[in-house]
XYZ file of C-alpha atoms in Angstrom:
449
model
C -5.154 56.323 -0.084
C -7.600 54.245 -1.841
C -5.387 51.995 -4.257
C -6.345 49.438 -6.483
C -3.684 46.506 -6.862
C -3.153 43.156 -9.015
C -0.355 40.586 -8.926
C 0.718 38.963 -11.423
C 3.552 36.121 -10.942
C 6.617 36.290 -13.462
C 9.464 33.874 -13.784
C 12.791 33.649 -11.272
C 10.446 34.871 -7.973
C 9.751 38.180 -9.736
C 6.165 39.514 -9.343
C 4.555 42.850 -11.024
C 2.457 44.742 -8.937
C 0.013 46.909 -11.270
C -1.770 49.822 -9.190
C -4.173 51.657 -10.080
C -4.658 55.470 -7.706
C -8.327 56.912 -8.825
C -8.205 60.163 -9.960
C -9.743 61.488 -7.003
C -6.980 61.027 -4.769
C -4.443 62.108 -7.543
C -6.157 65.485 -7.621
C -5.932 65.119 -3.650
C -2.431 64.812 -3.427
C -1.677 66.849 -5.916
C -3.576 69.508 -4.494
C -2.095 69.192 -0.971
C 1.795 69.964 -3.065
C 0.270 72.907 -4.467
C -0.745 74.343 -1.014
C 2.600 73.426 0.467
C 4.350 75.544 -2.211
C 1.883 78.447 -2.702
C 2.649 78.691 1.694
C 6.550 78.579 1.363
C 7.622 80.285 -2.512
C 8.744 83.270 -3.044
C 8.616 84.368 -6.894
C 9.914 87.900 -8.058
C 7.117 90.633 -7.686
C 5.135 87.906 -5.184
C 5.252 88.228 -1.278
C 6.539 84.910 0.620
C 3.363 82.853 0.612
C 1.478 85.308 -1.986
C 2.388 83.455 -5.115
C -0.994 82.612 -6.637
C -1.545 79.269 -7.917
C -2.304 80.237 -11.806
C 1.377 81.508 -11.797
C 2.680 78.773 -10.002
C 1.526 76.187 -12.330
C 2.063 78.243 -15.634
C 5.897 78.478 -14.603
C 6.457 74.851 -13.258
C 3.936 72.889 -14.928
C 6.251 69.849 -16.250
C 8.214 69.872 -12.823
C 4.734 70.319 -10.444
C 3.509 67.058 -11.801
C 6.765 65.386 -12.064
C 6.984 65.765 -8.263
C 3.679 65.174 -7.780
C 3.702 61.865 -9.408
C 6.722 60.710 -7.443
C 4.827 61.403 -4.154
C 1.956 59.307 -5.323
C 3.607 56.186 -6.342
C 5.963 56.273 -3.142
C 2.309 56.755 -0.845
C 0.705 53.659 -2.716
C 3.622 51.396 -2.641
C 4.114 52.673 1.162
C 0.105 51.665 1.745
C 0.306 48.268 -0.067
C 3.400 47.485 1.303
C 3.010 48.108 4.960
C -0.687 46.491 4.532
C -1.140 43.828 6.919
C -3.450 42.068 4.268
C -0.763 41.741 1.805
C 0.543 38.101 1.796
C 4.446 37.486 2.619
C 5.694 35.841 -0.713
C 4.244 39.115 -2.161
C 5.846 41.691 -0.195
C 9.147 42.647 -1.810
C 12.433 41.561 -0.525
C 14.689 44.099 1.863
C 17.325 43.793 -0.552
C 14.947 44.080 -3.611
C 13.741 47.876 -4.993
C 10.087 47.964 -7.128
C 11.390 48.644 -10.511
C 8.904 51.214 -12.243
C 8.019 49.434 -15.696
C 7.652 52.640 -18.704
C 7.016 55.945 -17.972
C 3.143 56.516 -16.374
C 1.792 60.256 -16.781
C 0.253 62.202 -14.304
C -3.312 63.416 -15.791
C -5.782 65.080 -13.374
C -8.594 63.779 -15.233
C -8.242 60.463 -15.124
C -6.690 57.796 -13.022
C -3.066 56.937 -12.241
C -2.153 53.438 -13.378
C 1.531 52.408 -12.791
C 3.422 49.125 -12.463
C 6.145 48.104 -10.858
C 8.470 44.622 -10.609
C 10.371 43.039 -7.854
C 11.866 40.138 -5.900
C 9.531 38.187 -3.591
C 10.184 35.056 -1.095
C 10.807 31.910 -3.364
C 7.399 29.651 -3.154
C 9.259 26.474 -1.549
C 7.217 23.217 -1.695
C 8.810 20.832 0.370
C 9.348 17.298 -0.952
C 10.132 14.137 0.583
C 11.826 15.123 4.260
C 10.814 11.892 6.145
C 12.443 8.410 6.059
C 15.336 9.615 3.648
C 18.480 7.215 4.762
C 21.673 9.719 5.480
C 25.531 9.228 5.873
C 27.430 12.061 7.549
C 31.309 11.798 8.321
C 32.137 11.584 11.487
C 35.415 12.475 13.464
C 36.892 11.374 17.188
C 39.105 13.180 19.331
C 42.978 11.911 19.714
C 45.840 12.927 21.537
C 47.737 14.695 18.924
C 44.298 16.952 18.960
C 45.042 17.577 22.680
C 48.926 17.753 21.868
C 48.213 20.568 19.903
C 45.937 22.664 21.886
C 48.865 21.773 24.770
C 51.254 23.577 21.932
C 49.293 26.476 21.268
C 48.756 27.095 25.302
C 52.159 27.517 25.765
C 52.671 29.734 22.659
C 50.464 31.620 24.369
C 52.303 31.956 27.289
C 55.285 32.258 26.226
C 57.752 35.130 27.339
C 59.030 37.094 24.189
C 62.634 38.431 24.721
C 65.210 40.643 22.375
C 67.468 38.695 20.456
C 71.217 39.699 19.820
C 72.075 42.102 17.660
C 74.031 39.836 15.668
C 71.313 36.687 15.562
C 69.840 35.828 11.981
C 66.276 35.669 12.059
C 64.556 31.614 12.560
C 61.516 30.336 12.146
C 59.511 30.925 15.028
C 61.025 34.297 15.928
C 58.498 37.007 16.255
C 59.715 39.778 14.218
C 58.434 43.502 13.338
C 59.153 44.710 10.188
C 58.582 47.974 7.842
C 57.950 46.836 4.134
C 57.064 48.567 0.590
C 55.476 46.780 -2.253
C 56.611 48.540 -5.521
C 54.843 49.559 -8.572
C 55.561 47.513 -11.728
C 58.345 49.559 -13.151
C 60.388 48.717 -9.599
C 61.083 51.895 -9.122
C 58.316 53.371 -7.564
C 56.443 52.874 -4.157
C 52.726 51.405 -4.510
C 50.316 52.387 -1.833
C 50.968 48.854 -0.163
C 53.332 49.514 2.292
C 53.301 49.372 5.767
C 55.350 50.300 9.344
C 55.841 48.011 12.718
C 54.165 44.774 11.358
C 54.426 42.128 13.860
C 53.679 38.703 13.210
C 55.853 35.183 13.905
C 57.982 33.798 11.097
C 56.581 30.832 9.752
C 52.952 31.114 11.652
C 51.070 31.413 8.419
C 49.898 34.986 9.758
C 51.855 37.171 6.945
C 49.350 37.425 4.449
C 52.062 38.494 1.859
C 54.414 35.533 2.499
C 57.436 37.101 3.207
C 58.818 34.571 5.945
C 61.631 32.684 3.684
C 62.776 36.121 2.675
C 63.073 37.468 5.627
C 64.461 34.348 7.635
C 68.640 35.000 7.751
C 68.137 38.525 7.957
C 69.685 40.402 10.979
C 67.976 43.264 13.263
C 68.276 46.639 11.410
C 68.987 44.957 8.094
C 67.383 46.479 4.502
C 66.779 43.874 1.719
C 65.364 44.225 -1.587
C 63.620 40.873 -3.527
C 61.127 39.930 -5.797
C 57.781 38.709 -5.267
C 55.990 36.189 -7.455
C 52.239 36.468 -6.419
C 49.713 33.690 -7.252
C 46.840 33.999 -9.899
C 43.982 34.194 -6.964
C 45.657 36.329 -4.426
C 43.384 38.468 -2.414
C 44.708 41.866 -3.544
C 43.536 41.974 -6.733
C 46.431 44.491 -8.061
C 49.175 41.971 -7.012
C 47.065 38.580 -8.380
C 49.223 37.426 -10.851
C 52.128 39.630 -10.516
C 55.912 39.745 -9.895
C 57.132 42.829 -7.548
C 59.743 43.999 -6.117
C 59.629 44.415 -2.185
C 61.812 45.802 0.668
C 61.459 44.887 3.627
C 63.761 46.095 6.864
C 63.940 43.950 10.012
C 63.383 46.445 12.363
C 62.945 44.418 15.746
C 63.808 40.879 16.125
C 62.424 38.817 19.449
C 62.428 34.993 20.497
C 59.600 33.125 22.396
C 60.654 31.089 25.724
C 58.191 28.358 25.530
C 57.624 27.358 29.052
C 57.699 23.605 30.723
C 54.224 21.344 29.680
C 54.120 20.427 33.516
C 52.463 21.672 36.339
C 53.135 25.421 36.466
C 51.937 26.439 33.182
C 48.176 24.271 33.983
C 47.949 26.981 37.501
C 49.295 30.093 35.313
C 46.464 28.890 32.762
C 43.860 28.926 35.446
C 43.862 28.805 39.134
C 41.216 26.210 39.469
C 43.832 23.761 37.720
C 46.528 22.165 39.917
C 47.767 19.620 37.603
C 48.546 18.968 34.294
C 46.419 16.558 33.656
C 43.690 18.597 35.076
C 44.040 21.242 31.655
C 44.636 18.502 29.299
C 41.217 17.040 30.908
C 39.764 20.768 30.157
C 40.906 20.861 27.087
C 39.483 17.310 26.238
C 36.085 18.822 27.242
C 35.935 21.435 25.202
C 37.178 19.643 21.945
C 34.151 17.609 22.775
C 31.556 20.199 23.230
C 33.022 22.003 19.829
C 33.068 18.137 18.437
C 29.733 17.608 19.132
C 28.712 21.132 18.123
C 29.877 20.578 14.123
C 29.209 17.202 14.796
C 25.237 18.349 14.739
C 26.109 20.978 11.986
C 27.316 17.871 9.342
C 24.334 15.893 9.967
C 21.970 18.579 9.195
C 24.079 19.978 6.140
C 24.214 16.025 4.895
C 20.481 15.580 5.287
C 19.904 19.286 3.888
C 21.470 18.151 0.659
C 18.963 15.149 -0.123
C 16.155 17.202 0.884
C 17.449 20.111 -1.376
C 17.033 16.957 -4.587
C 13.656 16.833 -3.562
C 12.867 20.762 -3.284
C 13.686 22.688 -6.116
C 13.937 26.341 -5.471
C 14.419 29.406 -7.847
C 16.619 31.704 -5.786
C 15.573 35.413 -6.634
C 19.097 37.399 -7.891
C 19.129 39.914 -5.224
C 18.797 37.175 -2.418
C 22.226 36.104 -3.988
C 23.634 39.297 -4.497
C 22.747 40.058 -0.931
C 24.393 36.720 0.405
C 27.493 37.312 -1.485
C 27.951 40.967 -0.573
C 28.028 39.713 2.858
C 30.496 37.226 2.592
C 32.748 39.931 0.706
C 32.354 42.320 3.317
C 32.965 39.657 6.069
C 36.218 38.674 4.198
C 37.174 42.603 3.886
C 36.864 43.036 7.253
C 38.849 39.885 8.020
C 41.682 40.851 5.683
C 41.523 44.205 6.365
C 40.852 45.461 3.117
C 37.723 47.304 0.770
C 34.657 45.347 -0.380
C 35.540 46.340 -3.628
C 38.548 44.490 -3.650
C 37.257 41.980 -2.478
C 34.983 41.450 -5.530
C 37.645 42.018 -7.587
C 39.460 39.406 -6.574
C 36.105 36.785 -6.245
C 36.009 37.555 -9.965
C 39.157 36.195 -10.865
C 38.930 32.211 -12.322
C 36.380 30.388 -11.164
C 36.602 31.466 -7.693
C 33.044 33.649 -8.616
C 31.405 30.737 -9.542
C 32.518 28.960 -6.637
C 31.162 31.908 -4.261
C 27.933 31.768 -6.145
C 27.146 28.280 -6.238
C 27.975 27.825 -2.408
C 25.359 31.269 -1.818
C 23.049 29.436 -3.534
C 23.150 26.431 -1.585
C 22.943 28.121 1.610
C 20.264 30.161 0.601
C 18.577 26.697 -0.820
C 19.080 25.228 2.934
C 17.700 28.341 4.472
C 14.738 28.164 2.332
C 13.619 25.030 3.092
C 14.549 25.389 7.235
C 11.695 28.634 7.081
C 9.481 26.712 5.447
C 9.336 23.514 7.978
C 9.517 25.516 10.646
C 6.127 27.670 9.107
C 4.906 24.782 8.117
C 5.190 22.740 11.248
C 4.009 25.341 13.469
C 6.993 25.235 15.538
C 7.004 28.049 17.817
C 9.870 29.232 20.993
C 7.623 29.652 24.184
C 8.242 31.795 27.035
C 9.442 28.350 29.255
C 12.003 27.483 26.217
C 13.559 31.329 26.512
C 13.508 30.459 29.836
C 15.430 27.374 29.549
C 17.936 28.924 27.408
C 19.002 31.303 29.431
C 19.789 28.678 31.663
C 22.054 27.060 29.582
C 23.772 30.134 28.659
C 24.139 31.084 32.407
C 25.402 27.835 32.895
C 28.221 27.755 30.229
C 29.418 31.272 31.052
C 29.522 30.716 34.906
C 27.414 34.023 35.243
C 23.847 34.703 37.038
C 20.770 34.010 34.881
C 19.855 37.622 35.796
C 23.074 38.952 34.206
C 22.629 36.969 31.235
C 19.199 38.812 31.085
C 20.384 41.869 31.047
C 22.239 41.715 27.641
C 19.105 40.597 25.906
C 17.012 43.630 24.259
C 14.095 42.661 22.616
C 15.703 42.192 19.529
C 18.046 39.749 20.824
C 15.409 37.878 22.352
C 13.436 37.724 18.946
C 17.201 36.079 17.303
C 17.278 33.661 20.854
C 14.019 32.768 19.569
C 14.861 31.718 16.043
C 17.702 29.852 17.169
C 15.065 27.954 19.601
C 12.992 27.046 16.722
C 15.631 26.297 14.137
C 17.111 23.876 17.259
C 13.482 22.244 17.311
C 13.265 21.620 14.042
C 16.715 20.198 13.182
C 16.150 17.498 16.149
C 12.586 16.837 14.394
C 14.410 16.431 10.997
C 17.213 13.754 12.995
C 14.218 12.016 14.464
C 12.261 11.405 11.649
C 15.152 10.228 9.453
C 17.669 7.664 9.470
C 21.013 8.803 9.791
C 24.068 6.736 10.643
C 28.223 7.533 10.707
C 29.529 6.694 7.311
C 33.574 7.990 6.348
C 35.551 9.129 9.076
C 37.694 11.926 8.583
C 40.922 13.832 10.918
C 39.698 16.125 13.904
C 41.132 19.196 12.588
C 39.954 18.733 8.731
C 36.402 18.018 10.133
C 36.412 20.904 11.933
C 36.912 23.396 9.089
C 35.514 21.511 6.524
C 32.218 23.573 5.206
C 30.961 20.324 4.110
């Protein structure tokens, strides 16, 4: 289809696209419909397929072009869209769908003209990203960090055994419960209830926070309490309010820790044979995950002074698109909707707080696209290469097995991650960056700083 199109820039990374479909390929179109239903109608009095087109039109006029119209504007957008020629920063975003501005009319006599506005690719101009002096925080490995990874080996390991009937529940006993969370007037059941939930008192793994209720109870006990639930809590229904729960013990188990010595490092892993040998293992890979975030803090630190020199206006469904992805990420984790979810975002400031930090990730983002376009950096066949050598390495498996999970898709996302790797080590080279405030192991790891 022969389309004629203009682009016109509006404000907040919006652009209207105004089309213009000569009449000649209206009537086209709109002629090709016609045939389709004059082959495939069936009217009272008319044969299958024997529906002239006089009738056909007389009866559906309204509706015929209605249709019609719709078919046209999806084939140009389709045609300008898919067009090669068409620029990037002017194709709309996935996330984004052409709003149709007023309310064209098809007329067979003269040309369709029809507008529509959408989202596009922020236009980033990159300022000052050379010679900017950077602190990042910095954090070292002790032997409480070890201490602990020692701790949560043998919790691991441990051997879980029945506890006597007559034994009050302790923190640290792994207990399975059945609980009901009632409706506001106490006396009825809400749908939050559950059977066999198994989880270790005091672990932090109870979402609902029952552990200093339930600690002193005994195996096949019932007890009834209230609940005082804080402002932000994740189920949105509960935020804020006091409930009455009951919650019966219905299985009641304590861990046997075993010995830190040399037994538990060959039960770990046969290729240790001392002690000292797993708490050298362990040591290694609090490095390599040290080193790892270690990278992550430098680039977020030098990301931010960049950011003061590259104003971007972030398009709303970019945002929206960010966020929902968090939300459903955090659904999943909690194992709840998306819808609660939101709900609960929207409570306080904590929607805010989800939108600003979308918006600075999408900032960062931005501006990593745009050096790597703008640098030319590209991920050659010899870097893939070189990849999957590293990968091979780390997971003690064959390059050629490695291989074989890679469709071409994956190897398009290995190749992103190539070229985001070359640029961030061409953004630490041509800046100045040196350890400023050192922080604990275990904050610095979780930190999103």
């Amino acid at each position: 289809m022969a389309v004629n199109k203009e682009i016109k820039r509006l404000d907040k990374s919006n652009v209207q696209l105004n089309v213009t479909v000569p009449k000649e390929d209206v009537i086209l179109q709109y002629n090709e419909m016609i045939r389709e239903y004059t082959k495939n109608m069936q009217l009272p009095g008319f044969r299958k397929g024997k529906v002239p087109r006089e009738v056909l039109e007389r009866k559906f006029a309204d509706a015929l072009k209605g249709e019609a119209m719709g078919r046209i504007l999806e084939s140009a957008l389709q045609d300008i869209f898919k067009s090669e020629s068409l620029p990037r920063n002017e194709k709309p975003l996935p996330y984004s769908t052409p709003e149709l501005q007023g309310e064209p009319k098809l007329d067979l006599d003269n040309d369709l003209e029809f507008s529509v506005i959408y989202d596009v690719l922020p236009d980033v101009k990159i300022g000052q990203w050379k010679g900017l002096k950077v602190e990042y925080p910095y954090a070292e490995i002790d032997k409480k960090d070890i201490e602990k990874e020692l701790e949560e080996i043998r919790d691991r390991n441990a051997i879980v055994m029945d506890r006597d009937d007559s034994a009050s529940a302790i923190k640290g006993d792994v207990v399975t419960i059945d609980y009901i969370i009632f409706n506001e007037d106490g006396q009825t059941p809400s749908s939050i209830q559950r059977k066999d939930f198994a989880f270790t008192l005091g672990a932090n793994t109870n979402v609902y926070q029952f552990d200093d209720d339930i600690t002193g109870m005994k195996k096949g006990e019932t007890k009834d309490f209230s609940k005082k639930f804080a402002d932000d809590f994740f189920e949105p229904t509960l935020a804020g309010q006091t409930r009455k729960v009951q919650v019966t013990l219905a299985l009641l188990k304590e861990k046997k820790l075993p010995d830190l010595d040399d037994d538990l490092a060959q039960d770990v892993d046969e290729k240790f044979k001392t002690l000292d040998d797993l708490k050298n293992s362990i040591r290694e890979k609090l490095e390599k995950q040290l080193e790892h975030r270690l990278r992550e803090r430098k680039l977020n630190e030098l990301l931010k002074k960049i950011m003061e020199n590259t104003p971007v206006t972030i398009p709303e469904s970019m945002i929206k698109a960010e966020l929902e992805g968090r939300w459903r990420r955090l659904a999943r984790y909690y194992n709840t909707s998306m819808e609660s979810i939101q709900q609960m975002m929207a409570i306080g400031e904590k929607d805010s707080e989800w939108r600003s930090s979308a918006e600075k990730a999408l900032h960062s983002r931005l501006i990593i696209e745009t050096l790597i376009e703008e640098q030319k950096i590209e991920a050659t066949d010899e870097d893939v290469e070189k990849e999957f050598e590293s990968i091979a390495s780390a997971n003690g498996a064959a390059i050629d097995e490695i291989k074989k999970h890679y469709n071409e898709d994956a190897v398009f996302y290995l190749k992103e991650d190539i070229r985001e790797k070359k640029i961030t080590d061409m953004l630490f080279t041509e800046n100045n960056l040196k350890p400023g405030k050192k922080e604990n192991y275990l904050d610095y790891m979780t930190d999103n700083g």
